[in-house]
PDB file of C-alpha atoms in Angstrom:
ATOM      1  CA  MET A 133       9.190 -25.595  16.881  1.00 50.00           C
ATOM      2  CA  GLN A 134       8.750 -22.807  19.450  1.00 73.00           C
ATOM      3  CA  GLN A 135       7.463 -19.450  18.242  1.00 77.00           C
ATOM      4  CA  ASP A 136      10.592 -17.615  19.422  1.00 84.00           C
ATOM      5  CA  GLU A 137      12.789 -20.002  17.393  1.00 88.00           C
ATOM      6  CA  VAL A 138      10.784 -19.286  14.256  1.00 90.00           C
ATOM      7  CA  ALA A 139      11.160 -15.558  14.947  1.00 91.00           C
ATOM      8  CA  ALA A 140      14.915 -15.994  15.420  1.00 91.00           C
ATOM      9  CA  ARG A 141      15.222 -17.690  12.025  1.00 91.00           C
ATOM     10  CA  VAL A 142      13.157 -14.967  10.369  1.00 93.00           C
ATOM     11  CA  ARG A 143      15.540 -12.409  11.903  1.00 92.00           C
ATOM     12  CA  GLN A 144      18.413 -14.297  10.283  1.00 92.00           C
ATOM     13  CA  VAL A 145      16.675 -13.988   6.925  1.00 92.00           C
ATOM     14  CA  ILE A 146      16.175 -10.237   7.442  1.00 92.00           C
ATOM     15  CA  ASP A 147      19.825  -9.783   8.456  1.00 91.00           C
ATOM     16  CA  ALA A 148      20.987 -11.778   5.421  1.00 90.00           C
ATOM     17  CA  ALA A 149      18.827  -9.557   3.171  1.00 87.00           C
ATOM     18  CA  GLY A 150      20.705  -6.515   4.493  1.00 88.00           C
ATOM     19  CA  VAL A 151      17.581  -4.353   4.822  1.00 87.00           C
ATOM     20  CA  SER A 152      15.597  -2.856   7.672  1.00 88.00           C
ATOM     21  CA  ALA A 153      12.665  -4.723   9.195  1.00 88.00           C
ATOM     22  CA  ARG A 154      10.337  -2.090   7.719  1.00 85.00           C
ATOM     23  CA  GLU A 155      11.735  -2.608   4.213  1.00 84.00           C
ATOM     24  CA  PHE A 156      11.525  -6.381   4.628  1.00 88.00           C
ATOM     25  CA  ALA A 157       7.875  -6.007   5.701  1.00 86.00           C
ATOM     26  CA  ARG A 158       7.261  -4.049   2.488  1.00 81.00           C
ATOM     27  CA  ARG A 159       8.863  -6.794   0.421  1.00 81.00           C
ATOM     28  CA  ILE A 160       6.743  -9.550   1.944  1.00 84.00           C
ATOM     29  CA  VAL A 161       3.730  -7.230   1.806  1.00 81.00           C
ATOM     30  CA  ILE A 162       2.612  -7.147   5.429  1.00 84.00           C
ATOM     31  CA  ASP A 163       2.125  -4.287   7.834  1.00 82.00           C
ATOM     32  CA  PRO A 164       5.409  -3.460   9.652  1.00 85.00           C
ATOM     33  CA  SER A 165       3.608  -3.606  12.995  1.00 85.00           C
ATOM     34  CA  LYS A 166       2.542  -7.204  12.259  1.00 87.00           C
ATOM     35  CA  LEU A 167       6.127  -8.182  11.483  1.00 90.00           C
ATOM     36  CA  SER A 168       7.318  -6.477  14.669  1.00 90.00           C
ATOM     37  CA  ARG A 169       4.757  -8.303  16.817  1.00 90.00           C
ATOM     38  CA  SER A 170       5.654 -11.630  15.219  1.00 92.00           C
ATOM     39  CA  LEU A 171       9.364 -11.063  15.783  1.00 92.00           C
ATOM     40  CA  ASN A 172       8.652 -10.125  19.401  1.00 91.00           C
ATOM     41  CA  GLY A 173       6.616 -13.278  19.970  1.00 87.00           C
ATOM     42  CA  THR A 174       3.225 -11.635  20.540  1.00 90.00           C
ATOM     43  CA  ARG A 175       1.826 -12.801  17.198  1.00 90.00           C
ATOM     44  CA  ARG A 176       2.302 -15.949  15.114  1.00 89.00           C
ATOM     45  CA  PHE A 177       3.445 -15.821  11.510  1.00 88.00           C
ATOM     46  CA  THR A 178       0.766 -17.156   9.188  1.00 84.00           C
ATOM     47  CA  ALA A 179       1.547 -19.928   6.712  1.00 79.00           C
ATOM     48  CA  ALA A 180       1.295 -17.456   3.824  1.00 79.00           C
ATOM     49  CA  GLU A 181       3.680 -15.017   5.524  1.00 84.00           C
ATOM     50  CA  LEU A 182       6.235 -17.779   6.093  1.00 86.00           C
ATOM     51  CA  ALA A 183       5.906 -18.753   2.421  1.00 82.00           C
ATOM     52  CA  ARG A 184       6.631 -15.171   1.361  1.00 83.00           C
ATOM     53  CA  ILE A 185       9.568 -14.920   3.790  1.00 88.00           C
ATOM     54  CA  ALA A 186      11.009 -18.151   2.381  1.00 85.00           C
ATOM     55  CA  ASP A 187      10.556 -16.919  -1.185  1.00 81.00           C
ATOM     56  CA  ILE A 188      12.165 -13.514  -0.584  1.00 82.00           C
ATOM     57  CA  GLY A 189      14.920 -14.946   1.621  1.00 84.00           C
ATOM     58  CA  ALA A 190      15.700 -17.873  -0.729  1.00 82.00           C
ATOM     59  CA  VAL A 191      15.288 -20.430   2.075  1.00 84.00           C
ATOM     60  CA  ASP A 192      12.984 -23.380   2.648  1.00 82.00           C
ATOM     61  CA  VAL A 193       9.786 -23.000   4.622  1.00 81.00           C
ATOM     62  CA  GLY A 194      10.833 -26.198   6.371  1.00 81.00           C
ATOM     63  CA  TRP A 195      14.042 -24.568   7.585  1.00 86.00           C
ATOM     64  CA  LEU A 196      12.053 -21.648   9.026  1.00 86.00           C
ATOM     65  CA  LEU A 197       9.866 -24.130  10.890  1.00 83.00           C
ATOM     66  CA  GLY A 198      12.812 -26.292  11.951  1.00 76.00           C
ATOM     67  CA  SER A 199      11.667 -29.410  10.081  1.00 64.00           C
ATOM     68  CA  THR A 200      14.104 -31.868   8.516  1.00 44.00           C
ATOM     69  CA  ALA A 201      12.259 -31.883   5.214  1.00 44.00           C
ATOM     70  CA  GLY A 202      11.721 -28.401   3.864  1.00 43.00           C
ATOM     71  CA  ALA A 203       8.829 -27.357   1.693  1.00 41.00           C
ATOM     72  CA  ALA A 204       9.667 -26.567  -1.887  1.00 42.00           C
ATOM     73  CA  ALA A 205      10.727 -22.946  -2.042  1.00 44.00           C
ATOM     74  CA  ASP A 206       9.859 -22.307  -5.687  1.00 49.00           C
ATOM     75  CA  PRO A 207       6.048 -22.003  -5.871  1.00 48.00           C
ATOM     76  CA  ASP A 208       6.047 -21.298  -9.612  1.00 54.00           C
ATOM     77  CA  ALA A 209       7.698 -24.635 -10.315  1.00 47.00           C
ATOM     78  CA  ALA A 210       6.099 -26.646  -7.555  1.00 41.00           C
ATOM     79  CA  GLY A 211       2.509 -25.485  -8.070  1.00 43.00           C
ATOM     80  CA  ARG A 212       1.516 -26.038  -4.429  1.00 39.00           C
ATOM     81  CA  THR A 213       0.021 -23.794  -1.746  1.00 36.00           C
ATOM     82  CA  ALA A 214       1.871 -22.898   1.454  1.00 38.00           C
ATOM     83  CA  ALA A 215      -0.747 -24.584   3.596  1.00 38.00           C
ATOM     84  CA  GLY A 216      -1.464 -27.246   1.055  1.00 41.00           C
ATOM     85  CA  ALA A 217      -0.587 -30.792   0.433  1.00 33.00           C
ATOM     86  CA  ALA A 218       2.549 -32.839   0.680  1.00 30.00           C
ATOM     87  CA  VAL A 219       6.012 -31.347   0.686  1.00 34.00           C
ATOM     88  CA  THR A 220       8.975 -32.703  -1.176  1.00 34.00           C
ATOM     89  CA  ALA A 221      11.947 -33.716   0.926  1.00 30.00           C
ATOM     90  CA  SER A 222      14.935 -31.544   0.218  1.00 35.00           C
ATOM     91  CA  PRO A 223      18.085 -30.485   2.043  1.00 36.00           C
ATOM     92  CA  VAL A 224      17.439 -27.823   4.669  1.00 38.00           C
ATOM     93  CA  ARG A 225      18.967 -24.544   3.600  1.00 44.00           C
ATOM     94  CA  SER A 226      19.736 -21.487   5.690  1.00 45.00           C
ATOM     95  CA  PRO A 227      20.442 -17.866   4.684  1.00 47.00           C
ATOM     96  CA  SER A 228      24.181 -18.705   4.750  1.00 45.00           C
ATOM     97  CA  ALA A 229      23.660 -21.483   2.189  1.00 44.00           C
ATOM     98  CA  PRO A 230      20.976 -20.244  -0.224  1.00 45.00           C
ATOM     99  CA  ARG A 231      19.536 -22.261  -3.068  1.00 42.00           C
ATOM    100  CA  PRO A 232      20.848 -21.559  -6.573  1.00 39.00           C
ATOM    101  CA  PRO A 233      19.546 -18.173  -7.778  1.00 41.00           C
ATOM    102  CA  VAL A 234      16.294 -18.269  -9.729  1.00 40.00           C
ATOM    103  CA  PRO A 235      15.253 -15.271 -11.848  1.00 45.00           C
ATOM    104  CA  SER A 236      12.480 -13.399 -10.035  1.00 52.00           C
ATOM    105  CA  PRO A 237      10.615 -10.124 -10.493  1.00 56.00           C
ATOM    106  CA  GLU A 238      12.022  -6.966  -8.973  1.00 55.00           C
ATOM    107  CA  GLY A 239      11.114  -6.925  -5.287  1.00 60.00           C
ATOM    108  CA  GLY A 240      10.125 -10.604  -5.378  1.00 75.00           C
ATOM    109  CA  ARG A 241       7.041 -12.474  -6.487  1.00 81.00           C
ATOM    110  CA  PRO A 242       4.720 -11.293  -3.647  1.00 86.00           C
ATOM    111  CA  LEU A 243       5.302  -7.627  -4.477  1.00 86.00           C
ATOM    112  CA  GLN A 244       4.773  -8.298  -8.195  1.00 88.00           C
ATOM    113  CA  ILE A 245       1.481 -10.048  -7.421  1.00 90.00           C
ATOM    114  CA  VAL A 246       0.267  -7.108  -5.350  1.00 90.00           C
ATOM    115  CA  ARG A 247       1.311  -4.527  -7.953  1.00 90.00           C
ATOM    116  CA  GLU A 248      -0.459  -6.403 -10.737  1.00 92.00           C
ATOM    117  CA  THR A 249      -3.534  -6.837  -8.523  1.00 91.00           C
ATOM    118  CA  VAL A 250      -3.662  -3.081  -7.930  1.00 90.00           C
ATOM    119  CA  ARG A 251      -3.275  -2.393 -11.656  1.00 91.00           C
ATOM    120  CA  LEU A 252      -6.079  -4.797 -12.548  1.00 92.00           C
ATOM    121  CA  ILE A 253      -8.356  -3.383  -9.816  1.00 89.00           C
ATOM    122  CA  ALA A 254      -7.813   0.091 -11.286  1.00 89.00           C
ATOM    123  CA  GLU A 255      -8.703  -1.139 -14.772  1.00 89.00           C
ATOM    124  CA  ARG A 256     -11.608  -3.484 -14.000  1.00 89.00           C
ATOM    125  CA  GLY A 257     -12.722  -3.129 -10.396  1.00 85.00           C
ATOM    126  CA  PHE A 258     -11.917  -5.548  -7.599  1.00 80.00           C
ATOM    127  CA  HIS A 259     -14.791  -7.966  -8.088  1.00 82.00           C
ATOM    128  CA  ALA A 260     -14.079  -8.294 -11.814  1.00 87.00           C
ATOM    129  CA  VAL A 261     -10.492  -9.434 -11.199  1.00 88.00           C
ATOM    130  CA  ARG A 262      -9.957 -13.201 -11.024  1.00 90.00           C
ATOM    131  CA  VAL A 263      -6.950 -14.992  -9.593  1.00 90.00           C
ATOM    132  CA  ALA A 264      -6.379 -16.379 -13.096  1.00 92.00           C
ATOM    133  CA  ASP A 265      -6.124 -12.800 -14.419  1.00 93.00           C
ATOM    134  CA  ILE A 266      -3.509 -11.950 -11.802  1.00 92.00           C
ATOM    135  CA  ALA A 267      -1.559 -15.118 -12.569  1.00 92.00           C
ATOM    136  CA  ALA A 268      -1.592 -14.313 -16.292  1.00 94.00           C
ATOM    137  CA  ALA A 269      -0.373 -10.756 -15.628  1.00 94.00           C
ATOM    138  CA  CYS A 270       2.471 -12.152 -13.504  1.00 92.00           C
ATOM    139  CA  HIS A 271       3.295 -14.912 -16.048  1.00 91.00           C
ATOM    140  CA  THR A 272       2.852 -17.557 -13.382  1.00 88.00           C
ATOM    141  CA  SER A 273       0.273 -20.091 -12.181  1.00 89.00           C
ATOM    142  CA  THR A 274      -2.770 -19.683  -9.965  1.00 90.00           C
ATOM    143  CA  ALA A 275      -1.087 -22.123  -7.579  1.00 88.00           C
ATOM    144  CA  ALA A 276       1.775 -19.642  -7.191  1.00 85.00           C
ATOM    145  CA  ILE A 277      -0.684 -16.855  -6.364  1.00 88.00           C
ATOM    146  CA  HIS A 278      -2.354 -19.030  -3.718  1.00 87.00           C
ATOM    147  CA  TYR A 279       1.056 -20.011  -2.369  1.00 84.00           C
ATOM    148  CA  HIS A 280       1.680 -16.407  -1.372  1.00 85.00           C
ATOM    149  CA  PHE A 281      -1.923 -15.319  -0.752  1.00 87.00           C
ATOM    150  CA  PRO A 282      -4.132 -18.314   0.083  1.00 84.00           C
ATOM    151  CA  GLY A 283      -7.347 -16.286   0.149  1.00 81.00           C
ATOM    152  CA  ARG A 284      -8.850 -13.415  -1.825  1.00 79.00           C
ATOM    153  CA  ASP A 285      -9.332 -11.419   1.384  1.00 77.00           C
ATOM    154  CA  GLU A 286      -5.653 -11.630   2.231  1.00 82.00           C
ATOM    155  CA  LEU A 287      -4.704 -10.498  -1.263  1.00 85.00           C
ATOM    156  CA  LEU A 288      -7.081  -7.528  -1.015  1.00 81.00           C
ATOM    157  CA  GLU A 289      -5.663  -6.568   2.379  1.00 81.00           C
ATOM    158  CA  ALA A 290      -2.124  -6.697   0.975  1.00 85.00           C
ATOM    159  CA  ALA A 291      -3.198  -4.549  -2.012  1.00 85.00           C
ATOM    160  CA  VAL A 292      -4.814  -1.972   0.285  1.00 82.00           C
ATOM    161  CA  ARG A 293      -1.760  -1.790   2.509  1.00 84.00           C
ATOM    162  CA  TRP A 294       0.558  -1.455  -0.477  1.00 85.00           C
ATOM    163  CA  CYS A 295      -1.550   1.434  -1.836  1.00 85.00           C
ATOM    164  CA  MET A 296      -1.491   3.107   1.576  1.00 84.00           C
ATOM    165  CA  ASP A 297       2.280   2.737   1.904  1.00 83.00           C
ATOM    166  CA  GLU A 298       2.962   3.940  -1.643  1.00 84.00           C
ATOM    167  CA  ASP A 299       0.700   6.967  -1.221  1.00 86.00           C
ATOM    168  CA  THR A 300       2.366   7.883   2.072  1.00 84.00           C
ATOM    169  CA  ARG A 301       5.842   7.394   0.608  1.00 84.00           C
ATOM    170  CA  ARG A 302       5.113   9.572  -2.437  1.00 87.00           C
ATOM    171  CA  ARG A 303       3.822  12.388  -0.240  1.00 88.00           C
ATOM    172  CA  ALA A 304       6.836  12.162   2.072  1.00 86.00           C
ATOM    173  CA  ASP A 305       9.282  12.183  -0.860  1.00 87.00           C
ATOM    174  CA  ALA A 306       7.559  15.101  -2.594  1.00 88.00           C
ATOM    175  CA  THR A 307       7.326  17.319   0.490  1.00 89.00           C
ATOM    176  CA  ALA A 308      10.738  16.530   1.986  1.00 88.00           C
ATOM    177  CA  GLY A 309      12.558  19.772   2.711  1.00 85.00           C
ATOM    178  CA  THR A 310       9.465  21.980   2.292  1.00 89.00           C
ATOM    179  CA  ARG A 311       9.379  24.408   5.217  1.00 90.00           C
ATOM    180  CA  HIS A 312       6.628  26.849   4.208  1.00 94.00           C
ATOM    181  CA  ALA A 313       3.312  25.321   5.307  1.00 95.00           C
ATOM    182  CA  GLY A 314       1.350  27.097   2.579  1.00 95.00           C
ATOM    183  CA  ASP A 315       3.606  25.669  -0.124  1.00 95.00           C
ATOM    184  CA  GLU A 316       3.407  22.204   1.431  1.00 96.00           C
ATOM    185  CA  LEU A 317      -0.394  22.227   1.562  1.00 97.00           C
ATOM    186  CA  ARG A 318      -0.631  23.289  -2.072  1.00 96.00           C
ATOM    187  CA  LEU A 319       1.847  20.577  -3.001  1.00 95.00           C
ATOM    188  CA  LEU A 320      -0.313  17.994  -1.216  1.00 96.00           C
ATOM    189  CA  ILE A 321      -3.318  19.254  -3.181  1.00 96.00           C
ATOM    190  CA  GLU A 322      -1.382  18.922  -6.435  1.00 95.00           C
ATOM    191  CA  LEU A 323      -0.404  15.342  -5.551  1.00 94.00           C
ATOM    192  CA  GLN A 324      -4.076  14.468  -4.981  1.00 94.00           C
ATOM    193  CA  THR A 325      -5.267  15.980  -8.265  1.00 94.00           C
ATOM    194  CA  PRO A 326      -5.760  13.173 -10.856  1.00 93.00           C
ATOM    195  CA  ARG A 327      -3.951  14.820 -13.750  1.00 90.00           C
ATOM    196  CA  THR A 328      -1.646  11.940 -14.672  1.00 89.00           C
ATOM    197  CA  GLU A 329      -2.449   8.348 -15.610  1.00 87.00           C
ATOM    198  CA  GLN A 330      -0.714   7.104 -12.464  1.00 85.00           C
ATOM    199  CA  ARG A 331      -2.815   9.360 -10.217  1.00 89.00           C
ATOM    200  CA  ARG A 332      -6.013   8.424 -12.019  1.00 90.00           C
ATOM    201  CA  ARG A 333      -5.185   4.748 -11.542  1.00 87.00           C
ATOM    202  CA  GLN A 334      -4.551   5.379  -7.848  1.00 87.00           C
ATOM    203  CA  TRP A 335      -7.895   7.145  -7.473  1.00 91.00           C
ATOM    204  CA  CYS A 336      -9.738   4.354  -9.317  1.00 89.00           C
ATOM    205  CA  VAL A 337      -8.366   1.886  -6.784  1.00 88.00           C
ATOM    206  CA  TRP A 338      -9.403   4.118  -3.863  1.00 87.00           C
ATOM    207  CA  LEU A 339     -12.956   4.473  -5.209  1.00 87.00           C
ATOM    208  CA  ASP A 340     -13.252   0.715  -5.528  1.00 85.00           C
ATOM    209  CA  LEU A 341     -11.904   0.228  -2.017  1.00 81.00           C
ATOM    210  CA  TRP A 342     -14.377   2.747  -0.575  1.00 83.00           C
ATOM    211  CA  ALA A 343     -17.219   0.570  -1.820  1.00 82.00           C
ATOM    212  CA  GLU A 344     -15.510  -2.552  -0.485  1.00 80.00           C
ATOM    213  CA  ALA A 345     -14.917  -0.857   2.893  1.00 80.00           C
ATOM    214  CA  ALA A 346     -18.676  -0.455   3.302  1.00 81.00           C
ATOM    215  CA  ARG A 347     -19.048  -4.261   3.135  1.00 80.00           C
ATOM    216  CA  SER A 348     -15.825  -5.587   4.655  1.00 75.00           C
ATOM    217  CA  THR A 349     -14.774  -5.133   8.269  1.00 78.00           C
ATOM    218  CA  THR A 350     -11.098  -5.699   7.414  1.00 78.00           C
ATOM    219  CA  VAL A 351     -11.015  -3.233   4.529  1.00 79.00           C
ATOM    220  CA  GLY A 352     -13.119  -0.790   6.542  1.00 82.00           C
ATOM    221  CA  ARG A 353     -10.564  -0.909   9.345  1.00 84.00           C
ATOM    222  CA  LEU A 354      -7.714  -0.308   6.908  1.00 83.00           C
ATOM    223  CA  HIS A 355      -9.696   2.485   5.261  1.00 84.00           C
ATOM    224  CA  GLY A 356     -10.193   4.178   8.645  1.00 86.00           C
ATOM    225  CA  GLU A 357      -6.531   3.708   9.523  1.00 86.00           C
ATOM    226  CA  TYR A 358      -5.383   5.316   6.276  1.00 88.00           C
ATOM    227  CA  TYR A 359      -7.737   8.268   6.556  1.00 90.00           C
ATOM    228  CA  ARG A 360      -6.725   8.991  10.143  1.00 91.00           C
ATOM    229  CA  GLN A 361      -3.137   9.117   8.934  1.00 90.00           C
ATOM    230  CA  TRP A 362      -3.961  11.270   5.878  1.00 93.00           C
ATOM    231  CA  ARG A 363      -6.114  13.745   7.820  1.00 95.00           C
ATOM    232  CA  GLY A 364      -3.425  13.865  10.501  1.00 94.00           C
ATOM    233  CA  THR A 365      -0.842  14.839   7.884  1.00 94.00           C
ATOM    234  CA  VAL A 366      -3.045  17.659   6.565  1.00 96.00           C
ATOM    235  CA  ALA A 367      -3.906  18.821  10.097  1.00 96.00           C
ATOM    236  CA  ASP A 368      -0.213  18.953  11.035  1.00 96.00           C
ATOM    237  CA  VAL A 369       0.550  21.122   7.995  1.00 96.00           C
ATOM    238  CA  ILE A 370      -2.345  23.472   8.812  1.00 97.00           C
ATOM    239  CA  ARG A 371      -1.292  23.638  12.469  1.00 97.00           C
ATOM    240  CA  ARG A 372       2.247  24.515  11.428  1.00 96.00           C
ATOM    241  CA  GLY A 373       0.874  27.133   9.035  1.00 96.00           C
ATOM    242  CA  VAL A 374      -1.062  28.754  11.885  1.00 97.00           C
ATOM    243  CA  GLU A 375       2.152  28.896  13.933  1.00 96.00           C
ATOM    244  CA  GLN A 376       3.993  30.434  10.976  1.00 95.00           C
ATOM    245  CA  GLY A 377       1.269  33.032  10.488  1.00 95.00           C
ATOM    246  CA  VAL A 378       0.572  31.650   6.994  1.00 95.00           C
ATOM    247  CA  PHE A 379      -2.911  30.409   7.943  1.00 97.00           C
ATOM    248  CA  ARG A 380      -5.637  31.873  10.076  1.00 96.00           C
ATOM    249  CA  PRO A 381      -6.070  30.597  13.655  1.00 96.00           C
ATOM    250  CA  VAL A 382      -8.454  27.776  12.739  1.00 96.00           C
ATOM    251  CA  ASP A 383      -9.285  24.387  14.233  1.00 97.00           C
ATOM    252  CA  ALA A 384      -6.668  22.359  12.349  1.00 97.00           C
ATOM    253  CA  ASP A 385      -8.450  19.006  12.726  1.00 97.00           C
ATOM    254  CA  GLY A 386     -11.777  20.404  11.532  1.00 97.00           C
ATOM    255  CA  ALA A 387     -10.139  22.217   8.626  1.00 97.00           C
ATOM    256  CA  ALA A 388      -8.311  19.026   7.613  1.00 97.00           C
ATOM    257  CA  LEU A 389     -11.549  17.032   7.700  1.00 97.00           C
ATOM    258  CA  ALA A 390     -13.276  19.593   5.456  1.00 97.00           C
ATOM    259  CA  LEU A 391     -10.383  19.807   2.992  1.00 97.00           C
ATOM    260  CA  THR A 392      -9.851  16.048   2.635  1.00 97.00           C
ATOM    261  CA  ALA A 393     -13.593  15.508   2.179  1.00 96.00           C
ATOM    262  CA  LEU A 394     -13.601  18.174  -0.538  1.00 96.00           C
ATOM    263  CA  ILE A 395     -10.635  16.487  -2.246  1.00 96.00           C
ATOM    264  CA  ASP A 396     -12.446  13.134  -2.245  1.00 94.00           C
ATOM    265  CA  GLY A 397     -15.688  14.559  -3.571  1.00 94.00           C
ATOM    266  CA  LEU A 398     -14.069  16.549  -6.370  1.00 94.00           C
ATOM    267  CA  ALA A 399     -11.797  13.665  -7.382  1.00 94.00           C
ATOM    268  CA  SER A 400     -14.776  11.322  -7.725  1.00 91.00           C
ATOM    269  CA  GLN A 401     -16.463  13.882  -9.998  1.00 90.00           C
ATOM    270  CA  VAL A 402     -13.348  14.236 -12.140  1.00 92.00           C
ATOM    271  CA  LEU A 403     -13.112  10.476 -12.614  1.00 89.00           C
ATOM    272  CA  ALA A 404     -16.827  10.174 -13.373  1.00 86.00           C
ATOM    273  CA  THR A 405     -16.857  12.952 -15.960  1.00 80.00           C
ATOM    274  CA  GLU A 406     -13.516  12.184 -17.579  1.00 66.00           C
ATOM    275  CA  PRO A 407     -13.767   8.426 -18.244  1.00 58.00           C
ATOM    276  CA  GLY A 408     -10.544   6.938 -19.494  1.00 51.00           C
ATOM    277  CA  GLY A 409      -8.820  10.282 -19.093  1.00 46.00           C
ATOM    278  CA  ARG A 410     -10.952  12.084 -21.687  1.00 49.00           C
ATOM    279  CA  ASP A 411     -12.427  15.493 -21.059  1.00 49.00           C
ATOM    280  CA  ASP A 412     -16.103  15.127 -21.993  1.00 47.00           C
ATOM    281  CA  GLY A 413     -16.695  18.854 -21.884  1.00 51.00           C
ATOM    282  CA  VAL A 414     -18.601  19.029 -18.600  1.00 53.00           C
ATOM    283  CA  PRO A 415     -17.843  22.529 -17.256  1.00 55.00           C
ATOM    284  CA  GLY A 416     -16.041  22.779 -13.940  1.00 57.00           C
ATOM    285  CA  THR A 417     -15.412  19.071 -13.414  1.00 66.00           C
ATOM    286  CA  GLY A 418     -11.949  18.531 -14.920  1.00 89.00           C
ATOM    287  CA  ALA A 419      -8.685  18.014 -13.041  1.00 92.00           C
ATOM    288  CA  GLN A 420      -7.676  21.674 -13.459  1.00 92.00           C
ATOM    289  CA  ALA A 421     -11.087  22.821 -12.195  1.00 92.00           C
ATOM    290  CA  MET A 422     -10.654  20.551  -9.164  1.00 94.00           C
ATOM    291  CA  HIS A 423      -7.220  22.014  -8.469  1.00 95.00           C
ATOM    292  CA  ASP A 424      -8.534  25.569  -8.844  1.00 95.00           C
ATOM    293  CA  ALA A 425     -11.463  24.884  -6.504  1.00 95.00           C
ATOM    294  CA  LEU A 426      -9.193  23.418  -3.839  1.00 96.00           C
ATOM    295  CA  THR A 427      -6.699  26.276  -3.947  1.00 96.00           C
ATOM    296  CA  ALA A 428      -9.595  28.765  -3.857  1.00 96.00           C
ATOM    297  CA  HIS A 429     -10.910  26.968  -0.757  1.00 96.00           C
ATOM    298  CA  VAL A 430      -7.499  27.246   0.909  1.00 96.00           C
ATOM    299  CA  ASP A 431      -7.250  30.951   0.017  1.00 95.00           C
ATOM    300  CA  ALA A 432     -10.760  31.740   1.253  1.00 95.00           C
ATOM    301  CA  CYS A 433     -10.890  29.605   4.394  1.00 95.00           C
ATOM    302  CA  LEU A 434      -7.302  29.191   5.554  1.00 96.00           C
ATOM    303  CA  THR A 435      -4.838  31.717   4.173  1.00 94.00           C
ATOM    304  CA  ALA A 436      -4.202  34.586   6.561  1.00 89.00           C
ATOM    305  CA  PRO A 437      -4.916  38.033   5.136  1.00 87.00           C
ATOM    306  CA  THR A 438      -1.828  40.099   4.390  1.00 74.00           C
ATOM    307  CA  ALA A 439      -1.368  43.492   5.927  1.00 56.00           C
ATOM    308  CA  ASP A 440      -1.799  46.394   3.537  1.00 52.00           C
TER     309      ASP A 440
END
């Protein structure tokens, strides 16, 4: 089947789902730009991506590919990989004639797999997490995990992208409607301070991914992409603060680099000296001390002096 025909059928699935292409990309756990390029014909869908699209859209992989015998669309029951062995002949189904509904996790199986992977990475570290552990956490089989993510590298990439998207979404939701640049910068600092269990878990994942980025070209590229975006967000806030007269006339990009580096360094100290969320009594290294140090840095280096 021609690539543009596959793309056309994927568009039908997206339309039937009643969501935007960006939201559909989130559900199948790929970068929105990859989905866009595939829909435009400049990139081919991978076998794993087609498996996830079929699962979320409740259609057969065979229908997406235009074959007369579709691949089984229930990986948990079938126990086969997307690129794996023989398929079972079954009637071709389209989005207008979906298969009978099967109970599935909120957001679909791929998103559940990624969420559980992130949770386990936070608890144990990436290299201590086995596919069997992820399958057990999802109450499914290892074959189902491989159906959606054939390789460990692809699963890690999906986990990194999900963390990036969730972090960006939380910041956007929390700062929506904030007009005062000083307030927005302090709110961003608060969101990066690992006070809560959720934030600590997020930071544990980031620390593990930093180490992986030093060894993996793919993760390193994603790491660089995320940090360009994060520093750009901070720089934009500082630049707006300079225009508002809230901050001194500083080099916004340089100030953002210094502040984000300080956030990373202090957060790693907090996690190292408060294992499991406990305060081990090391002076000046707790979450509140981190927050105080960051706000003091903003006051000393960025905040414009007020006229007497």
